Short mmCIF file of C-alpha atoms in Angstrom, two decimals:
data_model
loop_
_atom_site.label_atom_id
_atom_site.label_comp_id
_atom_site.label_asym_id
_atom_site.label_seq_id
_atom_site.Cartn_x
_atom_site.Cartn_y
_atom_site.Cartn_z
CA MET T 759 -16.33 217.34 69.88
CA ARG T 760 -19.30 215.13 70.93
CA GLU T 761 -21.20 218.36 71.22
CA LYS T 762 -20.36 219.71 68.10
CA PHE T 763 -21.39 216.14 66.24
CA ARG T 764 -24.49 216.38 67.79
CA VAL T 765 -25.33 220.20 66.53
CA TRP T 766 -23.93 218.88 63.25
CA ALA T 767 -26.19 215.62 62.99
CA GLU T 768 -28.98 217.55 64.10
CA GLY T 769 -28.71 220.37 61.46
CA ILE T 770 -28.63 217.47 58.74
CA PHE T 771 -31.58 215.90 60.11
CA THR T 772 -33.37 219.27 59.81
CA PHE T 773 -32.37 220.04 56.34
CA GLY T 774 -33.42 216.39 55.32
CA GLN T 775 -37.13 217.11 56.80
CA GLU T 776 -37.12 220.35 54.97
CA VAL T 777 -36.03 218.82 51.87
CA ILE T 778 -38.78 215.94 52.20
CA PHE T 779 -41.27 217.90 52.83
CA GLU T 780 -40.53 220.32 50.38
CA GLU T 781 -40.22 223.34 52.56
CA ARG T 782 -36.66 224.04 51.43
CA ARG T 783 -36.39 225.41 47.64
CA GLY T 784 -33.92 225.79 45.25
CA LYS T 785 -31.63 223.86 42.72
CA ARG T 786 -29.67 221.94 45.42
CA ALA T 787 -32.77 221.15 47.50
CA ALA T 788 -34.32 219.44 44.09
CA VAL T 789 -31.35 217.69 43.42
CA VAL T 790 -31.57 215.90 47.01
CA ARG T 791 -35.34 215.56 46.30
CA GLY T 792 -34.36 213.42 43.37
CA MET T 793 -31.78 211.10 44.74
CA LEU T 794 -33.88 210.54 47.36
CA PHE T 795 -36.86 209.40 45.21
CA GLY T 796 -34.69 206.77 43.75
CA LEU T 797 -33.33 205.47 47.18
CA SER T 798 -37.10 205.57 47.91
CA LYS T 799 -38.00 203.08 45.01
CA VAL T 800 -34.96 200.49 45.72
CA TYR T 801 -35.79 200.76 49.91
CA GLY T 802 -39.73 199.98 48.68
CA ILE T 803 -38.42 196.92 46.83
CA LEU T 804 -36.30 195.71 49.37
CA ILE T 805 -39.20 195.80 51.91
CA LYS T 806 -41.66 193.99 49.77
CA ALA T 807 -38.98 191.22 49.10
CA TRP T 808 -38.44 191.03 53.06
CA ARG T 809 -42.12 190.40 53.66
CA PHE T 810 -42.11 188.32 50.85
CA LEU T 811 -39.31 185.81 52.52
CA ILE T 812 -40.97 186.38 56.18
CA ASN T 813 -44.72 185.16 54.85
CA ALA T 814 -42.85 181.91 52.74
CA ARG T 815 -41.01 181.29 56.11
CA ILE T 816 -37.59 181.50 54.44
CA LEU T 817 -36.46 183.64 57.11
CA ARG T 818 -37.45 182.09 60.54
CA ALA T 819 -38.97 183.95 63.03
CA SER T 820 -39.19 183.00 66.83
CA THR T 821 -42.27 182.02 68.90
CA LEU T 822 -42.12 182.47 72.81
CA GLY T 823 -45.46 180.95 73.64
CA VAL T 824 -46.77 184.34 75.18
CA GLN T 825 -49.14 186.84 74.07
CA VAL T 826 -47.58 189.79 72.11
CA ILE T 827 -48.78 193.27 71.20
CA ALA T 828 -46.74 194.74 68.49
CA ILE T 829 -47.82 198.64 68.69
CA GLY T 830 -46.17 200.72 65.82
CA ASN T 831 -46.97 202.67 62.86
CA LEU T 832 -46.31 202.93 59.05
CA THR T 833 -44.68 206.20 59.23
CA TRP T 834 -41.87 207.54 61.35
CA GLY T 835 -42.08 210.27 64.15
CA GLY T 836 -45.06 211.93 65.93
CA THR T 837 -47.95 209.78 66.21
CA GLY T 838 -48.38 209.75 69.78
CA LYS T 839 -47.37 206.12 70.18
CA THR T 840 -46.07 206.32 73.73
CA PRO T 841 -49.41 206.98 75.84
CA VAL T 842 -50.96 204.37 73.35
CA VAL T 843 -48.54 201.97 74.95
CA GLU T 844 -49.15 203.01 78.45
CA LYS T 845 -52.86 202.78 77.86
CA PHE T 846 -52.88 198.95 76.68
CA ALA T 847 -50.06 198.60 79.44
CA ARG T 848 -52.52 199.62 82.22
CA GLU T 849 -55.36 198.23 80.71
CA LEU T 850 -53.57 194.84 80.37
CA ARG T 851 -52.16 195.07 84.11
CA ASP T 852 -55.49 195.85 85.45
CA ALA T 853 -56.84 192.75 83.82
CA GLY T 854 -54.64 190.64 85.45
CA ARG T 855 -51.82 190.06 82.92
CA ASN T 856 -48.36 190.34 83.75
CA VAL T 857 -46.92 192.78 81.50
CA ALA T 858 -43.54 193.71 80.13
CA ILE T 859 -42.56 196.32 77.55
CA LEU T 860 -40.27 195.72 75.24
CA THR T 861 -38.38 198.57 73.50
CA ARG T 862 -35.13 199.45 71.63
CA GLY T 863 -34.43 202.33 73.42
CA TYR T 864 -33.80 205.14 70.55
CA ARG T 865 -31.40 207.36 71.66
CA SER T 866 -30.27 205.01 74.30
CA LYS T 867 -26.44 204.82 75.37
CA PRO T 868 -25.03 202.09 72.76
CA GLN T 869 -23.22 199.08 73.67
CA PRO T 870 -19.29 199.34 73.32
CA PHE T 871 -18.11 199.57 69.77
CA HIS T 872 -15.56 197.16 70.02
CA GLN T 873 -18.11 194.73 71.75
CA TRP T 874 -20.80 195.13 69.04
CA LEU T 875 -17.78 194.62 66.09
CA THR T 876 -16.34 191.26 67.88
CA ASN T 877 -20.12 190.08 67.63
CA LYS T 878 -20.51 190.90 64.18
CA ILE T 879 -17.03 189.90 63.17
CA LEU T 880 -17.72 186.17 64.59
CA PHE T 881 -21.20 185.98 64.04
CA ARG T 882 -22.14 185.60 67.49
CA GLU T 883 -25.22 186.28 69.31
CA ASP T 884 -25.17 189.47 71.59
CA ALA T 885 -25.15 187.40 75.32
CA THR T 886 -25.59 190.83 76.98
CA PRO T 887 -28.78 190.80 79.33
CA PRO T 888 -31.20 193.33 78.17
CA ARG T 889 -31.11 196.78 80.15
CA ILE T 890 -33.78 196.87 83.24
CA VAL T 891 -35.25 200.34 82.75
CA SER T 892 -38.11 199.13 85.56
CA ASP T 893 -38.16 195.76 87.25
CA GLY T 894 -42.12 196.65 87.84
CA LYS T 895 -41.11 197.97 91.38
CA SER T 896 -38.00 200.08 91.00
CA LEU T 897 -36.75 202.84 88.57
CA LEU T 898 -33.37 201.67 87.44
CA LEU T 899 -32.09 203.50 84.97
CA ASP T 900 -31.88 207.46 83.75
CA SER T 901 -33.01 208.49 80.46
CA GLU T 902 -29.58 208.64 79.06
CA MET T 903 -28.94 204.93 79.54
CA ALA T 904 -32.59 204.07 78.65
CA GLY T 905 -33.90 206.35 75.99
CA ASP T 906 -36.88 208.86 76.70
CA GLU T 907 -39.70 206.77 75.75
CA PRO T 908 -38.49 203.68 78.17
CA TYR T 909 -37.51 206.19 80.85
CA MET T 910 -40.94 207.78 80.71
CA LEU T 911 -43.19 204.71 80.26
CA ALA T 912 -41.16 203.17 83.31
CA SER T 913 -41.89 206.27 85.37
CA ASN T 914 -45.62 206.12 84.51
CA LEU T 915 -46.09 202.86 84.87
CA LYS T 916 -44.53 201.77 88.51
CA ASP T 917 -45.62 198.41 88.46
CA VAL T 918 -44.88 197.38 84.56
CA VAL T 919 -41.55 195.61 83.81
CA VAL T 920 -39.44 197.80 80.94
CA LEU T 921 -36.61 196.47 79.26
CA VAL T 922 -34.28 197.79 76.45
CA ASP T 923 -32.89 195.79 73.93
CA LYS T 924 -32.77 195.74 69.95
CA ASN T 925 -33.16 192.31 69.77
CA ARG T 926 -36.44 191.94 71.38
CA VAL T 927 -36.68 188.12 71.03
CA LYS T 928 -33.73 187.95 73.86
CA SER T 929 -35.65 190.96 75.65
CA GLY T 930 -38.81 188.83 75.68
CA ARG T 931 -37.61 185.65 76.74
CA TYR T 932 -35.77 187.45 79.38
CA ALA T 933 -39.05 188.95 80.71
CA ILE T 934 -40.58 185.46 80.89
CA GLU T 935 -37.67 183.65 82.65
CA LYS T 936 -36.66 186.48 84.97
CA PHE T 937 -39.95 188.20 85.96
CA GLY T 938 -42.93 185.67 84.82
CA CYS T 939 -44.41 187.86 82.24
CA ASP T 940 -47.12 186.46 80.11
CA THR T 941 -47.68 189.40 77.88
CA LEU T 942 -45.18 191.58 75.68
CA LEU T 943 -45.93 194.64 74.61
CA LEU T 944 -43.55 195.44 71.77
CA ASP T 945 -43.06 199.39 71.40
CA ASP T 946 -42.52 200.40 67.95
CA GLY T 947 -42.78 196.95 67.07
CA PHE T 948 -45.30 196.63 63.80
CA GLN T 949 -41.76 196.38 61.75
CA TYR T 950 -40.07 193.88 64.15
CA TRP T 951 -41.07 190.72 62.43
CA LYS T 952 -38.72 188.04 64.17
CA LEU T 953 -41.52 187.68 66.92
CA ARG T 954 -44.57 185.63 65.68
CA GLY T 955 -46.96 183.56 67.68
CA ARG T 956 -50.04 184.79 69.50
CA ARG T 957 -49.29 188.69 67.87
CA HIS T 958 -51.64 191.33 67.90
CA ASP T 959 -50.84 194.08 65.83
CA VAL T 960 -51.64 197.61 66.62
CA VAL T 961 -51.16 200.33 64.27
CA LEU T 962 -51.29 204.21 64.93
CA ILE T 963 -52.08 206.41 62.11
CA ASP T 964 -51.76 210.38 62.71
CA CYS T 965 -55.17 212.11 61.70
CA GLN T 966 -53.25 215.30 60.91
CA GLN T 967 -50.40 213.54 58.58
CA PRO T 968 -51.88 210.18 58.02
CA PHE T 969 -49.43 208.82 55.20
CA GLY T 970 -47.03 211.50 55.39
CA ASN T 971 -46.34 212.92 51.33
CA GLU T 972 -46.94 209.20 50.30
CA PHE T 973 -43.55 208.29 49.66
CA MET T 974 -41.41 205.64 51.39
CA GLN T 975 -38.01 206.41 53.08
CA PRO T 976 -36.09 208.27 52.34
CA ARG T 977 -37.84 210.47 50.34
CA GLY T 978 -40.81 210.37 52.80
CA PRO T 979 -41.77 209.40 56.08
CA LEU T 980 -43.39 205.92 55.29
CA ARG T 981 -41.59 203.03 56.65
CA GLU T 982 -43.80 200.51 54.87
CA PRO T 983 -46.44 201.17 51.84
CA PRO T 984 -49.84 201.95 52.74
CA SER T 985 -51.12 198.31 51.49
CA HIS T 986 -49.28 196.88 54.22
CA LEU T 987 -51.84 198.20 56.77
CA ALA T 988 -53.53 194.87 55.84
CA ARG T 989 -51.50 193.27 58.41
CA ALA T 990 -53.19 195.20 61.68
CA ASN T 991 -55.71 193.97 63.72
CA THR T 992 -56.43 197.18 65.36
CA ILE T 993 -55.90 200.38 64.28
CA PHE T 994 -55.84 203.76 66.07
CA ILE T 995 -56.62 207.31 64.66
CA THR T 996 -54.75 209.35 66.92
CA LYS T 997 -55.30 213.22 67.54
CA SER T 998 -58.44 212.75 66.21
CA ASP T 999 -60.31 215.95 65.08
CA GLY T 1000 -63.87 214.47 64.69
CA ASN T 1001 -63.46 214.92 60.67
CA THR T 1002 -62.38 211.40 59.68
CA GLY T 1003 -64.55 210.35 57.12
CA ASN T 1004 -61.99 210.47 54.20
CA LEU T 1005 -59.28 208.80 56.43
CA ARG T 1006 -61.66 205.83 57.71
CA HIS T 1007 -62.44 204.92 53.94
CA ARG T 1008 -59.02 204.97 52.91
CA ILE T 1009 -57.98 203.01 56.13
CA THR T 1010 -61.36 200.50 55.22
CA GLU T 1011 -60.02 199.82 51.83
CA LEU T 1012 -56.70 198.87 52.83
CA ASN T 1013 -58.01 196.68 55.91
CA SER T 1014 -61.85 195.84 56.00
CA THR T 1015 -61.58 194.00 58.97
CA ALA T 1016 -59.43 195.86 61.82
CA ALA T 1017 -61.44 197.46 64.46
CA ILE T 1018 -60.84 201.31 64.01
CA ILE T 1019 -60.63 203.37 67.20
CA GLU T 1020 -60.18 207.39 67.49
CA CYS T 1021 -58.36 209.18 70.10
CA VAL T 1022 -57.11 212.69 71.73
CA HIS T 1023 -54.18 213.61 73.74
CA HIS T 1024 -55.63 214.50 76.81
CA PRO T 1025 -53.77 217.04 78.94
CA LEU T 1026 -54.05 216.01 82.28
CA TYR T 1027 -51.97 218.17 84.81
CA LEU T 1028 -48.71 220.33 84.97
CA GLU T 1029 -45.67 219.32 87.15
CA ASP T 1030 -42.84 221.36 87.97
CA LEU T 1031 -39.67 220.07 86.56
CA PHE T 1032 -37.43 220.04 89.49
CA THR T 1033 -40.03 220.01 92.58
CA GLY T 1034 -42.37 217.42 91.51
CA GLN T 1035 -45.26 219.83 92.46
CA ARG T 1036 -48.43 219.60 90.16
CA ALA T 1037 -50.38 222.39 89.32
CA ASP T 1038 -54.00 222.53 87.51
CA LEU T 1039 -53.85 223.37 84.00
CA GLY T 1040 -56.25 226.04 84.73
CA ILE T 1041 -52.87 228.38 85.51
CA LEU T 1042 -52.62 228.41 82.09
CA LYS T 1043 -55.61 230.58 81.32
CA GLY T 1044 -55.09 234.31 80.20
CA ARG T 1045 -51.39 233.74 81.14
CA LYS T 1046 -48.30 234.70 78.82
CA VAL T 1047 -46.50 231.23 78.14
CA ALA T 1048 -43.29 230.16 76.34
CA SER T 1049 -42.55 226.55 75.14
CA LEU T 1050 -39.60 224.56 75.03
CA SER T 1051 -39.57 220.88 73.03
CA GLY T 1052 -37.74 219.04 71.17
CA ILE T 1053 -40.33 216.55 69.53
CA ALA T 1054 -41.20 215.32 66.12
CA GLN T 1055 -44.53 217.46 65.63
CA PRO T 1056 -44.39 220.27 68.24
CA GLU T 1057 -47.22 222.03 66.40
CA SER T 1058 -49.84 219.91 68.40
CA PHE T 1059 -48.01 220.58 71.70
CA GLU T 1060 -47.94 224.16 71.39
CA GLN T 1061 -51.61 224.27 70.05
CA SER T 1062 -52.83 222.46 73.33
CA LEU T 1063 -51.20 225.05 75.03
CA VAL T 1064 -53.66 227.51 73.26
CA GLN T 1065 -56.30 225.76 73.83
CA LEU T 1066 -56.33 225.63 77.45
CA GLY T 1067 -56.11 229.45 77.44
CA ALA T 1068 -52.42 230.43 77.25
CA GLU T 1069 -50.97 233.32 75.01
CA LEU T 1070 -47.81 231.84 73.65
CA VAL T 1071 -45.46 234.51 73.49
CA TYR T 1072 -42.52 232.32 72.49
CA SER T 1073 -41.81 228.98 71.20
CA LYS T 1074 -38.39 227.50 70.98
CA ARG T 1075 -38.10 223.76 68.66
CA PHE T 1076 -35.11 221.50 68.58
CA ALA T 1077 -34.92 218.08 66.97
CA ASP T 1078 -36.41 214.89 67.76
CA HIS T 1079 -34.95 213.57 70.92
CA HIS T 1080 -32.75 216.56 71.56
CA ARG T 1081 -30.73 216.36 74.78
CA PHE T 1082 -30.59 219.75 75.95
CA THR T 1083 -27.94 221.63 77.60
CA GLN T 1084 -27.94 224.44 80.60
CA GLN T 1085 -27.20 227.15 77.71
CA GLU T 1086 -30.44 226.43 76.00
CA VAL T 1087 -32.44 226.19 79.02
CA LEU T 1088 -31.19 229.54 80.36
CA ASN T 1089 -31.66 231.05 76.70
CA ALA T 1090 -35.12 230.12 76.42
CA ILE T 1091 -35.96 231.71 80.13
CA ASN T 1092 -34.10 234.68 79.00
CA ARG T 1093 -35.84 234.94 75.64
CA GLY T 1094 -39.17 234.32 77.30
CA LYS T 1095 -38.75 236.73 79.92
CA LYS T 1096 -37.89 239.29 77.20
CA ARG T 1097 -41.16 238.64 75.91
CA GLN T 1098 -43.04 238.86 79.50
CA ALA T 1099 -43.67 235.18 79.82
CA GLU T 1100 -44.47 234.24 83.18
CA VAL T 1101 -43.92 230.23 83.06
CA ILE T 1102 -42.07 227.98 80.75
CA ILE T 1103 -43.96 224.47 79.60
CA THR T 1104 -42.40 221.70 78.08
CA THR T 1105 -43.35 218.06 77.48
CA GLN T 1106 -42.89 214.82 79.61
CA LYS T 1107 -41.01 213.47 77.23
CA ASP T 1108 -38.51 216.45 76.83
CA ALA T 1109 -38.33 216.74 80.60
CA VAL T 1110 -36.50 213.34 81.13
CA ARG T 1111 -33.89 215.33 78.84
CA PHE T 1112 -33.63 218.33 80.89
CA PRO T 1113 -30.63 219.26 82.75
CA LYS T 1114 -30.15 220.87 86.26
CA ILE T 1115 -29.77 224.36 86.17
CA ASP T 1116 -28.73 226.89 88.84
CA ARG T 1117 -31.28 229.74 87.94
CA ARG T 1118 -34.84 229.36 87.89
CA ASP T 1119 -35.98 232.94 87.23
CA LEU T 1120 -38.99 231.29 85.48
CA PRO T 1121 -40.92 227.86 86.64
CA ILE T 1122 -40.70 225.57 84.57
CA TYR T 1123 -43.55 222.99 84.05
CA PHE T 1124 -43.93 219.78 81.79
CA MET T 1125 -47.43 218.92 80.97
CA ARG T 1126 -48.53 215.40 81.34
CA VAL T 1127 -51.03 213.76 78.71
CA GLU T 1128 -52.87 210.71 78.32
CA ILE T 1129 -54.84 209.52 75.33
CA LYS T 1130 -58.62 210.00 75.61
CA ILE T 1131 -60.73 207.55 73.25
CA VAL T 1132 -63.49 209.46 71.64
CA SER T 1133 -64.50 206.64 69.32
CA GLY T 1134 -64.86 202.82 69.54
CA ALA T 1135 -64.31 202.49 73.28
CA ASP T 1136 -66.17 199.45 73.22
CA ASP T 1137 -63.81 197.99 70.15
CA PHE T 1138 -60.80 198.82 72.47
CA GLN T 1139 -62.21 197.02 75.50
CA ASP T 1140 -63.02 194.22 73.16
CA CYS T 1141 -59.52 194.40 71.86
CA VAL T 1142 -58.43 194.11 75.32
CA ARG T 1143 -60.74 191.21 76.21
CA ARG T 1144 -59.29 189.12 72.99
CA ILE T 1145 -55.96 189.90 74.05
CA CYS T 1146 -56.42 188.39 77.74
CA PHE T 1147 -58.04 185.28 76.79
CA ARG T 1148 -56.27 184.17 73.67
#
């Protein structure tokens, strides 16, 4: 039953994306777009009203007395946020800060429904401690309990605390009291307005799709209007192709004071999904490769394989955060073999959701990436210094 519901939900999600980006034609799709447009207008009004109440201090926000860096975006999905969070965590840790990453754990295992309902009915604050993905020493949860991104961050950052809780004020307080953290990184935190104080807002903008189709949710991918970019202290242009003059001009019109940093996703190495053995990226050159992914923008991943010299003979895409079944992996192996693929490549984010499989007719690797700053490196270091000495 659960599997049927997951398939149904992913189908609805895919249909919605095709409607939003006008990939699906016809009368029904046009009617749905019209309804979504009306809802997006209502959503935009609510967002502006909410910001007014916060700016007017009618809605109270908390201050925890430590440095807070909120890293997020104006749109949903696919800006490459996780490697940027990792980059900040490493730099701040190396500068001597005691860092905790606070994330809501999208698609992590939720709390029991009866417990959630009781708290809501009684207007009672949830006193359950945050989930500790990593205590800065050990990895304590799997990807199903933690969520994809928190598990991946904890795997890559062995000495950084990673906590999961929708209430980032509660998890921030926990990080301070239990682990002595003095710097809190809010993963996907630009829209988290309940935490103020010494806050530095970092916004990511995808060079390939800066503001989507310019519509607010649910008609488009915008979570806030572009004018709200004015709140940002630092702006990252991700997946930069170097041809960013027009985008930089638009950003400067919206925010003339924020530092603008450009970066690309830089592949580091391949790692066998099951043995952990690493391989050089050079093994892809001239080889026939199959790709398997469940991320927001698989095109960038597939393009990177081609740029590394691989011949992409088969690719299978699933919805973002898709949790793979054994049969789906076996199907990818079989179809890859039919097209003479020599290896299957996936992303690290997808790798944490792979099941164990009995057959390994083709080796399966994930590609480890990090961000590489191609413009504004001095601005980034200056940003880190300002954060450290505030």
